[in-house]
């Protein structure tokens, strides 16, 4: 659906985006993550035709952004970091303006206002909206023409926790409806919850792209096993060290770090040791750990 | 494309009206016209209101100062603010051509200026007609039309500056320099030219200098029509003799049109080429 082919953007000697190639499949939510200045926003702007590439191409549904920009943008809804369009116009007027540009009937404006629960503020000037409501207006603008793909730039950065939760719920609904979503964010917890795949950018370069479990496997990062014990003797970490796992006690919970390949052997050791296990659960490495590992590698 | 242009123009006009800019400018124009109409009669020792012609002459210099400044400020602020506040980013992410944004803005700003000028001078004109009993409003109307033409040229110039500059501050600085040069500094240049040249060379030079500044174009066109050019020197009289004719008048109109169209296309070109970074 969205393709970047060896795309680059240079400002003098600075390479904001450097030879990036990636494909976002139809119906997929791909998250762009990276430190500040990694090139996430520049990549989105290249896709929207807001900036011209120094080399390479970007296309949406087969339409080249440089040569057939209007057709490419017709496939996209865009939610920027600063979502409000015209502050002096009301919420309904902002949407009606965009609807007119897309030649949509006014009924569509009413539908989107209802969908985004903006009825109560529909007649208010957009500049008076709170951060969360302005973000909902931004998403309403992006969804107005019902495009097959959405481009979201740091959509949750200025939202309170409640708004973040409802925003994530909305994204899941849109994913369920088959929308292709390209999301830029540095809030890794949100990305871990939502993304089908993650593309990690560093200094303008794409250093990794895959699903989170595949990235974790590639990094060989240890998994965490949390073992809640009915009684603690204090010898448990030593017992697990003999099975090749690093462990420490945290109250009545044994925190075990184990490389993925040794996980079955460590679980066997735990069971054979006859420990009074009350609960046991394991968690994959966090996206934050993966991100730090890969960015650390790229820096060296 | 034209449909998009009209939609953007309508939105631009709505914003200009909501921001009270149109109301303020219209009020200012009305106030100035009325003040000059009343003061004009006092200065000749009479009470009442001066007629349209006398008021038009008195207003000319004010129009030449104010209209370019207001048009520059309006156009630069509109384009640069929209860019800096992020609205342009959303607009350009829509399936529209970039040139429609510039044309739409230009049309919207032109409509806002037209409303301010017609509303301001029009309401003042009504008072003059009722209080002074003067019904020969031709000179006064032509002044409004010329002011509008001058305003259009400076809206185009302002958009060009805004599209070519990296920030609002930089565009405004260039805009003020342009206003200062064309309204104040330019006349010193013309006076300098008259000292350096003589005879037919001076006439050619004056003609070229006249075409090179839209403010002087409108000033000379207005003075010719209002009869204020009779006090000029011999060379200027010769030039004005030519400009009074049909060909001369057509040349003045074409030159003003060029001042409206060329900077507008400069703005379209600059806007089409620029990168919209955060």
Coordinates of C-alpha atoms in Angstrom, one line a residue:
Chain A
X1 CA 0.0 0.0 0.0
X2 CA 2.8 2.4 1.0
X3 CA 6.3 2.0 -0.5
X4 CA 9.5 3.9 0.1
X5 CA 12.2 2.9 -2.4
X6 CA 15.8 4.0 -1.5
X7 CA 14.4 7.4 -0.5
X8 CA 16.8 10.0 0.8
X9 CA 16.5 13.6 2.0
X10 CA 19.6 15.8 2.5
X11 CA 19.9 19.3 3.9
X12 CA 23.4 20.4 2.8
X13 CA 25.6 17.8 4.4
X14 CA 23.0 16.5 6.8
X15 CA 21.2 13.3 5.8
X16 CA 17.8 13.6 7.4
X17 CA 16.7 10.3 5.6
X18 CA 19.3 8.1 4.1
X19 CA 18.5 5.4 1.6
X20 CA 15.4 4.1 3.3
X21 CA 13.4 1.3 1.6
X22 CA 10.3 -0.2 3.3
X23 CA 6.8 -1.4 2.4
X24 CA 3.6 -1.0 4.5
X25 CA 1.3 -3.9 3.6
X26 CA -2.5 -3.2 3.2
X27 CA -4.2 -3.5 6.5
X28 CA -1.0 -3.4 8.5
X29 CA -0.1 -1.0 11.3
X30 CA 3.6 -0.2 10.9
X31 CA 5.2 2.0 13.6
X32 CA 8.2 4.2 12.9
X33 CA 10.3 4.6 16.0
X34 CA 13.6 6.3 16.6
X35 CA 15.3 8.9 18.7
X36 CA 14.6 12.6 18.1
X37 CA 16.1 13.6 14.7
X38 CA 16.1 10.0 13.5
X39 CA 14.1 11.0 10.4
X40 CA 10.6 9.8 11.3
X41 CA 8.7 13.0 10.6
X42 CA 10.9 13.7 7.5
X43 CA 9.9 10.3 6.1
X44 CA 6.2 11.1 6.6
X45 CA 6.6 14.5 5.0
X46 CA 8.3 12.8 2.0
X47 CA 5.3 10.5 1.7
X48 CA 2.8 13.4 1.8
X49 CA 4.8 15.4 -0.8
X50 CA 5.4 18.2 1.7
X51 CA 9.2 17.9 1.0
X52 CA 10.9 16.7 -2.2
X53 CA 13.3 13.7 -1.9
X54 CA 17.0 14.1 -2.8
X55 CA 16.8 10.6 -4.2
X56 CA 14.5 7.6 -4.4
X57 CA 10.7 7.4 -4.5
X58 CA 7.7 7.2 -2.3
X59 CA 4.4 5.8 -3.6
X60 CA 0.9 5.1 -2.3
X61 CA -1.3 2.4 -3.9
X62 CA 1.1 2.6 -6.9
X63 CA 0.8 6.4 -7.3
X64 CA 4.2 8.1 -7.2
X65 CA 4.1 11.0 -4.7
X66 CA 6.3 13.2 -6.8
X67 CA 4.6 12.7 -10.2
X68 CA 1.1 11.9 -9.2
X69 CA 0.8 13.6 -5.9
X70 CA -2.9 14.4 -5.8
X71 CA -3.8 10.8 -6.6
X72 CA -1.4 9.5 -4.0
X73 CA -2.7 11.9 -1.3
X74 CA -6.3 10.9 -2.1
X75 CA -5.4 7.5 -0.6
X76 CA -4.1 9.1 2.6
X77 CA -5.5 10.7 5.7
X78 CA -3.0 12.7 7.7
X79 CA -2.9 13.5 11.4
X80 CA 0.0 15.9 12.2
X81 CA 1.5 16.6 15.6
X82 CA -0.4 19.9 15.6
X83 CA -3.8 18.8 14.6
X84 CA -5.9 22.0 14.4
X85 CA -6.5 23.4 10.9
X86 CA -8.0 26.8 11.3
X87 CA -8.5 28.2 14.8
X88 CA -11.0 30.9 13.9
X89 CA -13.3 28.3 12.2
X90 CA -15.6 26.1 14.2
X91 CA -15.0 22.3 14.4
X92 CA -17.9 21.8 11.9
X93 CA -16.6 24.5 9.6
X94 CA -13.1 23.0 9.5
X95 CA -14.5 19.7 8.5
X96 CA -16.9 21.2 6.0
X97 CA -14.0 23.0 4.4
X98 CA -12.1 19.8 3.9
X99 CA -15.3 18.0 2.8
X100 CA -15.7 20.7 0.1
X101 CA -12.1 20.1 -1.1
X102 CA -12.9 16.4 -1.4
X103 CA -16.3 17.0 -2.9
X104 CA -18.0 15.1 -0.1
X105 CA -21.6 15.7 0.9
X106 CA -22.2 17.6 4.2
X107 CA -23.8 14.5 5.6
X108 CA -20.3 13.0 5.8
X109 CA -19.2 15.9 8.1
X110 CA -22.1 15.1 10.4
X111 CA -21.2 11.4 10.3
X112 CA -17.6 12.0 11.2
X113 CA -18.6 14.4 14.0
X114 CA -20.7 11.7 15.5
X115 CA -18.1 9.0 15.0
X116 CA -15.4 11.1 16.8
X117 CA -17.9 12.2 19.5
X118 CA -17.4 15.9 18.6
X119 CA -21.1 16.8 18.7
X120 CA -20.8 18.9 21.8
X121 CA -18.0 21.1 20.4
X122 CA -19.1 21.1 16.8
X123 CA -19.9 24.9 16.8
X124 CA -16.9 25.9 19.0
X125 CA -13.9 27.7 17.4
X126 CA -11.2 25.1 16.9
X127 CA -8.7 27.2 18.8
X128 CA -10.6 26.8 22.1
X129 CA -10.4 22.9 22.1
X130 CA -8.4 21.0 24.7
X131 CA -5.5 18.9 23.5
X132 CA -7.4 15.6 23.5
X133 CA -10.4 17.1 21.6
X134 CA -8.2 18.9 19.1
X135 CA -6.6 15.5 18.5
X136 CA -10.0 14.0 17.9
X137 CA -10.7 16.8 15.4
X138 CA -7.4 16.0 13.7
X139 CA -8.3 12.4 13.4
X140 CA -11.8 13.4 12.1
X141 CA -10.1 15.4 9.4
X142 CA -7.9 12.4 8.5
X143 CA -10.9 10.0 8.4
X144 CA -13.3 12.4 6.6
X145 CA -12.7 11.2 3.1
X146 CA -12.5 7.6 4.4
X147 CA -9.0 7.0 2.9
X148 CA -7.6 3.4 2.8
X149 CA -4.4 4.5 4.6
X150 CA -3.7 6.8 7.6
X151 CA -0.5 8.6 8.4
X152 CA -0.2 9.6 12.1
X153 CA 2.6 11.7 13.4
X154 CA 3.1 11.3 17.2
X155 CA -0.7 11.1 17.7
X156 CA -0.7 10.6 21.5
X157 CA 2.1 12.9 22.5
X158 CA -0.1 15.7 23.9
X159 CA -2.9 13.6 25.3
X160 CA -3.9 12.7 28.9
X161 CA -4.0 9.0 29.9
X162 CA -7.7 8.8 29.4
X163 CA -7.5 10.3 25.9
X164 CA -4.6 8.0 25.0
X165 CA -6.6 4.9 26.0
X166 CA -9.6 6.0 23.9
X167 CA -7.3 6.9 21.0
X168 CA -5.7 3.5 21.1
X169 CA -9.1 1.9 21.2
X170 CA -10.1 3.9 18.1
X171 CA -6.9 2.8 16.3
X172 CA -7.7 -0.8 17.0
X173 CA -11.2 -0.3 15.6
X174 CA -9.6 1.2 12.4
X175 CA -7.2 -1.6 12.2
X176 CA -10.1 -4.0 12.4
X177 CA -11.7 -2.2 9.5
X178 CA -8.7 -2.9 7.4
X179 CA -7.1 0.5 7.4
X180 CA -3.4 0.7 6.6
X181 CA -1.7 2.8 9.3
X182 CA 1.8 4.3 9.3
X183 CA 2.4 5.6 12.8
X184 CA 5.4 7.6 14.0
X185 CA 5.9 7.6 17.7
X186 CA 8.5 7.7 20.4
X187 CA 6.1 6.4 23.1
X188 CA 7.3 2.8 22.8
X189 CA 4.7 1.3 25.2
X190 CA 1.9 2.5 22.8
X191 CA 3.8 1.1 19.8
X192 CA 4.3 -2.3 21.5
X193 CA 0.5 -2.5 22.1
X194 CA -0.6 -1.5 18.6
X195 CA 2.0 -2.2 15.9
X196 CA 2.0 -5.3 13.7
X197 CA 5.6 -4.4 12.7
X198 CA 8.1 -1.8 13.9
X199 CA 10.6 0.1 11.8
X200 CA 13.5 1.5 13.8
X201 CA 15.2 4.6 12.4
X202 CA 18.5 6.0 13.6
X203 CA 20.3 9.0 12.1
X204 CA 18.1 8.8 9.0
X205 CA 18.8 5.1 8.3
X206 CA 16.5 2.2 8.7
X207 CA 18.3 -0.1 11.1
X208 CA 15.6 -2.8 11.6
X209 CA 12.1 -3.6 10.5
X210 CA 10.1 -6.6 11.7
X211 CA 7.5 -7.7 14.2
X212 CA 8.4 -7.2 17.9
X213 CA 8.9 -11.0 18.6
X214 CA 11.1 -11.3 15.5
X215 CA 13.1 -8.3 16.5
X216 CA 13.5 -9.7 20.0
X217 CA 14.8 -13.0 18.6
X218 CA 17.2 -11.2 16.3
X219 CA 18.6 -9.3 19.3
X220 CA 18.9 -12.5 21.4
X221 CA 17.6 -10.6 24.4
X222 CA 16.7 -12.7 27.5
X223 CA 13.0 -13.3 28.4
X224 CA 11.7 -12.6 31.8
X225 CA 10.1 -15.4 33.9
X226 CA 8.3 -14.3 37.0
X227 CA 7.8 -17.1 39.5
X228 CA 5.6 -16.3 42.6
X229 CA 6.6 -18.7 45.4
X230 CA 4.5 -19.8 48.4
X231 CA 7.6 -20.0 50.6
X232 CA 11.1 -18.6 50.0
X233 CA 14.3 -20.4 51.2
X234 CA 16.9 -18.0 49.7
X235 CA 18.7 -20.7 47.7
X236 CA 16.6 -20.3 44.6
X237 CA 18.9 -17.9 42.6
X238 CA 21.8 -20.4 43.0
X239 CA 19.7 -23.3 41.9
X240 CA 18.7 -21.5 38.7
X241 CA 22.3 -20.3 38.1
X242 CA 23.2 -24.0 37.8
X243 CA 20.5 -24.3 35.1
X244 CA 22.1 -21.4 33.2
X245 CA 19.7 -18.6 34.2
X246 CA 20.3 -15.4 36.0
X247 CA 17.8 -14.9 38.8
X248 CA 17.1 -12.7 41.9
X249 CA 14.5 -12.6 44.5
X250 CA 12.0 -9.7 44.7
X251 CA 9.9 -10.4 47.8
X252 CA 8.2 -13.7 47.2
X253 CA 8.8 -13.4 43.4
X254 CA 11.8 -15.0 41.7
X255 CA 12.7 -12.9 38.7
X256 CA 14.5 -15.0 36.1
X257 CA 16.2 -13.7 33.0
X258 CA 16.7 -16.4 30.5
X259 CA 18.0 -16.5 26.9
X260 CA 15.2 -17.7 24.6
X261 CA 17.0 -20.8 23.6
X262 CA 17.5 -22.0 27.3
X263 CA 13.9 -21.2 28.3
X264 CA 12.6 -24.9 28.2
X265 CA 15.6 -26.1 30.2
X266 CA 15.1 -23.5 32.9
X267 CA 11.4 -24.2 33.2
X268 CA 12.3 -27.9 33.6
X269 CA 14.8 -27.1 36.3
X270 CA 12.2 -25.0 38.1
X271 CA 9.7 -27.8 38.1
X272 CA 12.2 -30.5 39.1
X273 CA 13.5 -28.4 42.0
X274 CA 10.2 -28.9 43.8
X275 CA 9.8 -25.2 44.5
X276 CA 6.3 -24.2 46.0
X277 CA 5.2 -22.4 42.8
X278 CA 2.0 -20.4 43.2
X279 CA 2.1 -18.6 39.9
X280 CA 4.4 -18.5 36.8
X281 CA 4.4 -16.2 33.8
X282 CA 6.8 -15.1 31.2
X283 CA 7.2 -11.9 29.3
X284 CA 9.0 -11.1 26.0
X285 CA 11.6 -8.4 26.0
X286 CA 10.0 -5.0 25.9
X287 CA 10.2 -2.9 22.7
X288 CA 12.2 -0.4 24.8
X289 CA 14.9 -3.1 25.5
X290 CA 14.9 -4.1 21.8
X291 CA 15.1 -0.4 20.8
X292 CA 18.0 0.4 23.1
X293 CA 19.9 -2.7 22.0
X294 CA 19.5 -2.0 18.3
X295 CA 20.2 1.8 18.6
X296 CA 23.2 1.0 20.8
X297 CA 24.5 -1.4 18.1
X298 CA 23.9 1.2 15.4
X299 CA 25.8 3.8 17.4
X300 CA 28.9 1.6 17.6
Chain B
X1 CA -8.6 23.1 -9.8
X2 CA -10.8 26.2 -10.1
X3 CA -13.3 24.7 -7.6
X4 CA -10.5 24.2 -5.1
X5 CA -9.3 27.7 -5.6
X6 CA -12.8 29.1 -4.9
X7 CA -13.2 26.9 -1.8
X8 CA -9.8 28.2 -0.4
X9 CA -10.7 31.8 -1.4
X10 CA -14.0 31.6 0.5
X11 CA -12.2 30.2 3.6
X12 CA -9.6 32.9 3.4
X13 CA -12.3 35.6 3.2
X14 CA -14.2 34.1 6.2
X15 CA -11.0 34.1 8.3
X16 CA -10.2 37.7 7.3
X17 CA -13.7 38.8 8.2
X18 CA -13.7 36.8 11.5
X19 CA -10.3 38.3 12.5
X20 CA -12.0 41.7 12.2
X21 CA -9.2 42.9 9.9
X22 CA -11.8 43.8 7.2
X23 CA -13.9 45.7 9.7
X24 CA -10.9 47.6 11.1
X25 CA -9.6 48.6 7.6
X26 CA -13.0 49.5 6.4
X27 CA -13.5 51.7 9.4
X28 CA -10.1 53.3 9.0
X29 CA -10.8 54.1 5.4
X30 CA -14.2 55.6 6.2
X31 CA -12.8 57.7 9.0
X32 CA -10.0 59.1 6.9
X33 CA -12.2 59.9 4.0
X34 CA -14.7 61.7 6.2
X35 CA -12.1 63.5 8.2
X36 CA -10.4 64.8 5.0
X37 CA -13.8 65.8 3.5
X38 CA -14.6 67.9 6.6
X39 CA -11.0 69.3 7.1
X40 CA -10.8 70.1 3.4
X41 CA -13.6 72.7 3.7
X42 CA -12.3 74.1 6.9
X43 CA -8.9 74.8 5.3
X44 CA -10.6 77.1 2.8
X45 CA -12.5 78.8 5.5
X46 CA -15.9 77.2 4.8
X47 CA -18.1 75.0 6.9
X48 CA -19.6 71.7 5.6
X49 CA -18.3 68.8 3.5
X50 CA -15.8 69.0 0.6
X51 CA -17.0 67.4 -2.7
X52 CA -15.9 64.1 -4.1
X53 CA -13.1 65.5 -6.3
X54 CA -11.5 67.6 -3.5
X55 CA -11.7 64.6 -1.1
X56 CA -10.2 62.3 -3.7
X57 CA -7.2 64.5 -4.1
X58 CA -6.8 64.8 -0.4
X59 CA -7.1 61.1 0.0
X60 CA -4.6 60.1 -2.7
X61 CA -1.4 60.4 -0.6
X62 CA -3.0 58.5 2.3
X63 CA -4.1 55.7 0.0
X64 CA -0.6 55.5 -1.5
X65 CA 0.8 55.1 2.0
X66 CA -1.8 52.9 3.6
X67 CA -3.1 50.5 1.0
X68 CA 0.4 48.9 0.1
X69 CA 1.2 48.6 3.8
X70 CA -2.1 46.9 4.7
X71 CA -2.0 44.6 1.7
X72 CA 1.6 43.5 2.5
X73 CA 0.8 42.9 6.2
X74 CA -2.3 41.0 5.4
X75 CA -0.9 38.7 2.7
X76 CA 2.4 38.0 4.5
X77 CA 0.7 37.3 7.8
X78 CA -1.9 35.1 6.2
X79 CA 0.5 32.9 4.4
X80 CA 3.3 32.8 7.0
X81 CA 1.0 32.3 9.9
X82 CA -0.7 29.4 8.3
X83 CA 2.7 27.8 7.6
X84 CA 4.0 28.4 11.1
X85 CA 0.8 27.2 12.8
X86 CA 0.7 24.0 10.8
X87 CA -2.6 24.5 8.9
X88 CA -0.7 24.6 5.6
X89 CA 0.7 21.2 6.3
X90 CA -2.8 19.7 6.6
X91 CA -4.0 21.6 3.6
X92 CA -1.1 20.4 1.4
X93 CA -1.7 16.8 2.5
X94 CA -5.1 17.0 0.7
X95 CA -5.4 16.0 -3.0
X96 CA -5.0 19.5 -4.3
X97 CA -2.4 21.2 -6.4
X98 CA -0.1 23.6 -4.6
X99 CA -0.8 26.5 -7.0
X100 CA -4.5 26.4 -6.1
X101 CA -3.5 27.3 -2.5
X102 CA -1.7 30.4 -3.7
X103 CA -4.4 31.4 -6.2
X104 CA -7.1 30.7 -3.6
X105 CA -5.4 32.8 -0.9
X106 CA -4.9 35.6 -3.4
X107 CA -8.5 35.6 -4.4
X108 CA -9.7 35.5 -0.8
X109 CA -7.4 38.4 0.3
X110 CA -8.4 40.4 -2.8
X111 CA -12.1 39.9 -1.8
X112 CA -11.3 41.0 1.8
X113 CA -9.5 44.1 0.5
X114 CA -12.3 44.9 -1.9
X115 CA -14.9 44.7 0.9
X116 CA -12.7 46.9 3.2
X117 CA -12.2 49.6 0.5
X118 CA -15.8 49.5 -0.8
X119 CA -17.2 49.4 2.7
X120 CA -14.9 52.2 4.0
X121 CA -14.9 54.6 1.1
X122 CA -18.5 53.7 0.2
X123 CA -19.9 54.6 3.5
X124 CA -17.8 57.8 3.6
X125 CA -19.0 58.5 0.0
X126 CA -22.7 58.2 1.1
X127 CA -22.1 60.8 3.9
X128 CA -20.3 63.2 1.4
X129 CA -23.2 62.8 -1.1
X130 CA -25.9 63.4 1.5
X131 CA -24.1 66.2 3.5
X132 CA -22.5 68.0 0.5
X133 CA -25.1 67.3 -2.1
X134 CA -22.3 66.3 -4.5
X135 CA -23.4 63.6 -7.0
X136 CA -20.3 63.7 -9.3
X137 CA -18.5 60.8 -7.7
X138 CA -16.4 59.8 -10.7
X139 CA -13.0 60.9 -9.4
X140 CA -13.8 59.4 -6.0
X141 CA -14.8 56.1 -7.5
X142 CA -11.8 55.9 -9.7
X143 CA -9.6 56.5 -6.6
X144 CA -11.2 53.5 -5.0
X145 CA -10.7 51.4 -8.1
X146 CA -7.0 52.5 -8.4
X147 CA -6.5 51.8 -4.6
X148 CA -7.9 48.3 -5.2
X149 CA -5.5 47.8 -8.1
X150 CA -2.6 49.0 -6.0
X151 CA -3.7 46.7 -3.2
X152 CA -3.8 43.7 -5.6
X153 CA -0.2 44.3 -6.7
X154 CA 1.0 44.5 -3.1
X155 CA -1.0 41.3 -2.1
X156 CA 0.8 39.5 -4.9
X157 CA 4.1 41.0 -3.8
X158 CA 3.4 40.0 -0.1
X159 CA 2.5 36.4 -1.1
X160 CA 5.7 36.2 -3.1
X161 CA 7.7 37.4 -0.1
X162 CA 5.9 35.0 2.3
X163 CA 6.4 32.0 -0.1
X164 CA 10.1 32.8 -0.6
X165 CA 11.1 33.6 3.0
X166 CA 12.0 31.0 5.7
X167 CA 10.0 32.7 8.5
X168 CA 7.2 35.2 9.1
X169 CA 9.6 37.6 10.7
X170 CA 11.9 37.5 7.7
X171 CA 9.0 38.0 5.3
X172 CA 7.6 40.9 7.3
X173 CA 11.1 42.5 7.4
X174 CA 11.3 42.2 3.6
X175 CA 7.8 43.5 3.3
X176 CA 8.5 46.6 5.4
X177 CA 11.6 47.3 3.4
X178 CA 9.7 46.9 0.2
X179 CA 7.0 49.3 1.4
X180 CA 9.6 51.8 2.6
X181 CA 11.4 51.6 -0.7
X182 CA 8.4 51.9 -2.9
X183 CA 6.5 54.5 -1.0
X184 CA 9.3 56.7 0.4
X185 CA 12.7 56.0 -0.9
X186 CA 11.7 55.6 -4.5
X187 CA 10.8 59.2 -4.9
X188 CA 14.3 60.3 -3.8
X189 CA 15.7 58.0 -6.6
X190 CA 13.5 59.7 -9.1
X191 CA 14.6 63.1 -7.9
X192 CA 18.2 61.9 -8.2
X193 CA 17.6 60.7 -11.8
X194 CA 16.2 64.1 -12.8
X195 CA 19.4 65.7 -11.6
X196 CA 21.6 63.3 -13.6
X197 CA 19.7 63.2 -16.9
X198 CA 18.3 65.7 -19.2
X199 CA 16.2 66.1 -22.4
X200 CA 14.8 62.9 -24.0
X201 CA 17.0 60.7 -21.9
X202 CA 15.3 62.1 -18.8
X203 CA 11.9 61.4 -20.3
X204 CA 12.8 57.8 -21.0
X205 CA 14.3 57.4 -17.6
X206 CA 11.2 58.9 -15.9
X207 CA 9.0 56.6 -18.0
X208 CA 11.0 53.6 -16.9
X209 CA 11.1 54.6 -13.3
X210 CA 7.3 55.2 -13.4
X211 CA 6.7 51.7 -14.7
X212 CA 9.1 50.2 -12.1
X213 CA 7.0 51.2 -9.1
X214 CA 3.2 50.4 -8.8
X215 CA 2.8 53.2 -6.2
X216 CA 4.1 55.8 -8.7
X217 CA 2.0 54.3 -11.4
X218 CA -1.2 54.8 -9.4
X219 CA 0.0 58.2 -8.2
X220 CA 0.7 59.6 -11.7
X221 CA -2.5 58.0 -13.1
X222 CA -4.6 59.6 -10.4
X223 CA -2.8 63.0 -10.7
X224 CA -3.4 63.1 -14.5
X225 CA -7.1 62.4 -14.0
X226 CA -7.5 64.7 -11.1
X227 CA -5.7 67.5 -12.8
X228 CA -2.9 67.7 -10.2
X229 CA -0.2 67.0 -12.7
X230 CA -0.3 70.5 -14.2
X231 CA 2.2 71.8 -11.7
X232 CA 5.0 69.4 -12.9
X233 CA 8.1 70.5 -14.8
X234 CA 8.5 70.6 -18.6
X235 CA 9.9 67.1 -19.0
X236 CA 7.3 65.6 -16.7
X237 CA 4.7 67.5 -18.6
X238 CA 5.9 65.9 -21.9
X239 CA 5.7 62.5 -20.3
X240 CA 2.2 63.2 -18.9
X241 CA 1.1 64.5 -22.3
X242 CA 1.9 61.0 -23.7
X243 CA 0.3 59.2 -20.8
X244 CA -2.9 61.2 -21.1
X245 CA -3.6 59.6 -24.4
X246 CA -5.2 56.3 -25.0
X247 CA -1.9 54.5 -25.6
X248 CA -0.5 56.0 -22.5
X249 CA -3.5 55.1 -20.3
X250 CA -3.4 51.5 -21.7
X251 CA 0.3 51.4 -20.9
X252 CA -0.4 52.4 -17.3
X253 CA -3.1 49.8 -16.9
X254 CA -0.9 47.1 -18.5
X255 CA 2.0 48.0 -16.2
X256 CA -0.2 47.7 -13.1
X257 CA -1.6 44.4 -14.4
X258 CA 2.0 43.2 -14.8
X259 CA 2.7 44.2 -11.1
X260 CA -0.3 42.1 -10.1
X261 CA 0.4 39.0 -12.3
X262 CA 4.2 38.6 -12.3
X263 CA 4.6 38.6 -8.5
X264 CA 1.6 36.3 -8.2
X265 CA 3.2 33.7 -10.5
X266 CA 6.5 34.3 -8.6
X267 CA 4.6 33.3 -5.5
X268 CA 3.2 30.2 -7.2
X269 CA 6.6 29.2 -8.4
X270 CA 8.3 29.7 -5.0
X271 CA 5.5 27.9 -3.2
X272 CA 5.6 25.0 -5.6
X273 CA 9.3 24.5 -5.0
X274 CA 9.6 24.9 -1.3
X275 CA 10.0 22.2 1.3
X276 CA 7.5 22.3 4.2
X277 CA 9.5 21.2 7.1
X278 CA 8.3 21.4 10.7

